Amino acid sequence: MTETSDDRADALFHALADRTRRDILRRVLAGEHSVSALAANYDMSFAAVQKHVAVLERAGLLTKRRSGREQLASGDVQAVRSVASMLTELEQVWRGRIARIDMLIASETVQED
């Protein structure tokens, strides 16, 4: 990963680290919602929900557009796929490391016999 992709990964995982933001993302991936409609689902201020939406937007996980007086939010499926791709890459690295550890343990067991 490059410096830029590391920054992107940090932003994505920071955005996904919060339960409310993950719930907002699930909702906007299912369909476009106004920020005010999203806010009605949570026991927090409208401003707090706006901040959560802004974090998701900065991470590239959702986009907003204006329709009259409302801001409409939509999830970005491609961005979610990029998170899945990053996790798959990390899984492959760790699976390789675990396989090497298993080989070392197996070779030590054979040497002891």
Phi, psi and omega in degrees: 000142178271173178304316180295317180290329174295318177298318179296316179299317178301315181295318180296311183288329174297314181298322183276352182287345184257132182300317181296317180295321177297321179293317177300316180299317178302318181295315184282341173287331179284337180169163181291137179226147172285151179297325179293323177293321176299315183299329181295342182275355187234149178271063178206169183290159175301319180299322179295318178294319176303320179295319177298316179297320179297321178297316178296322180292315179299327179283349180083013182275341175215161176236153178238150172218154179268139172224097186066236181270354185260150171257124181255133183249138177229143178282150178255102183299322181298322178294321178294322177296325179294326176295315179300321179295318178299317180295322177296318178299315178296321179299318180297319178299311182291324177297321177296317179295317180295320179297320178294320177297316178301319179296318178297317179296316180297319180291325177292323179295318180294320180294327182286334182285000000 
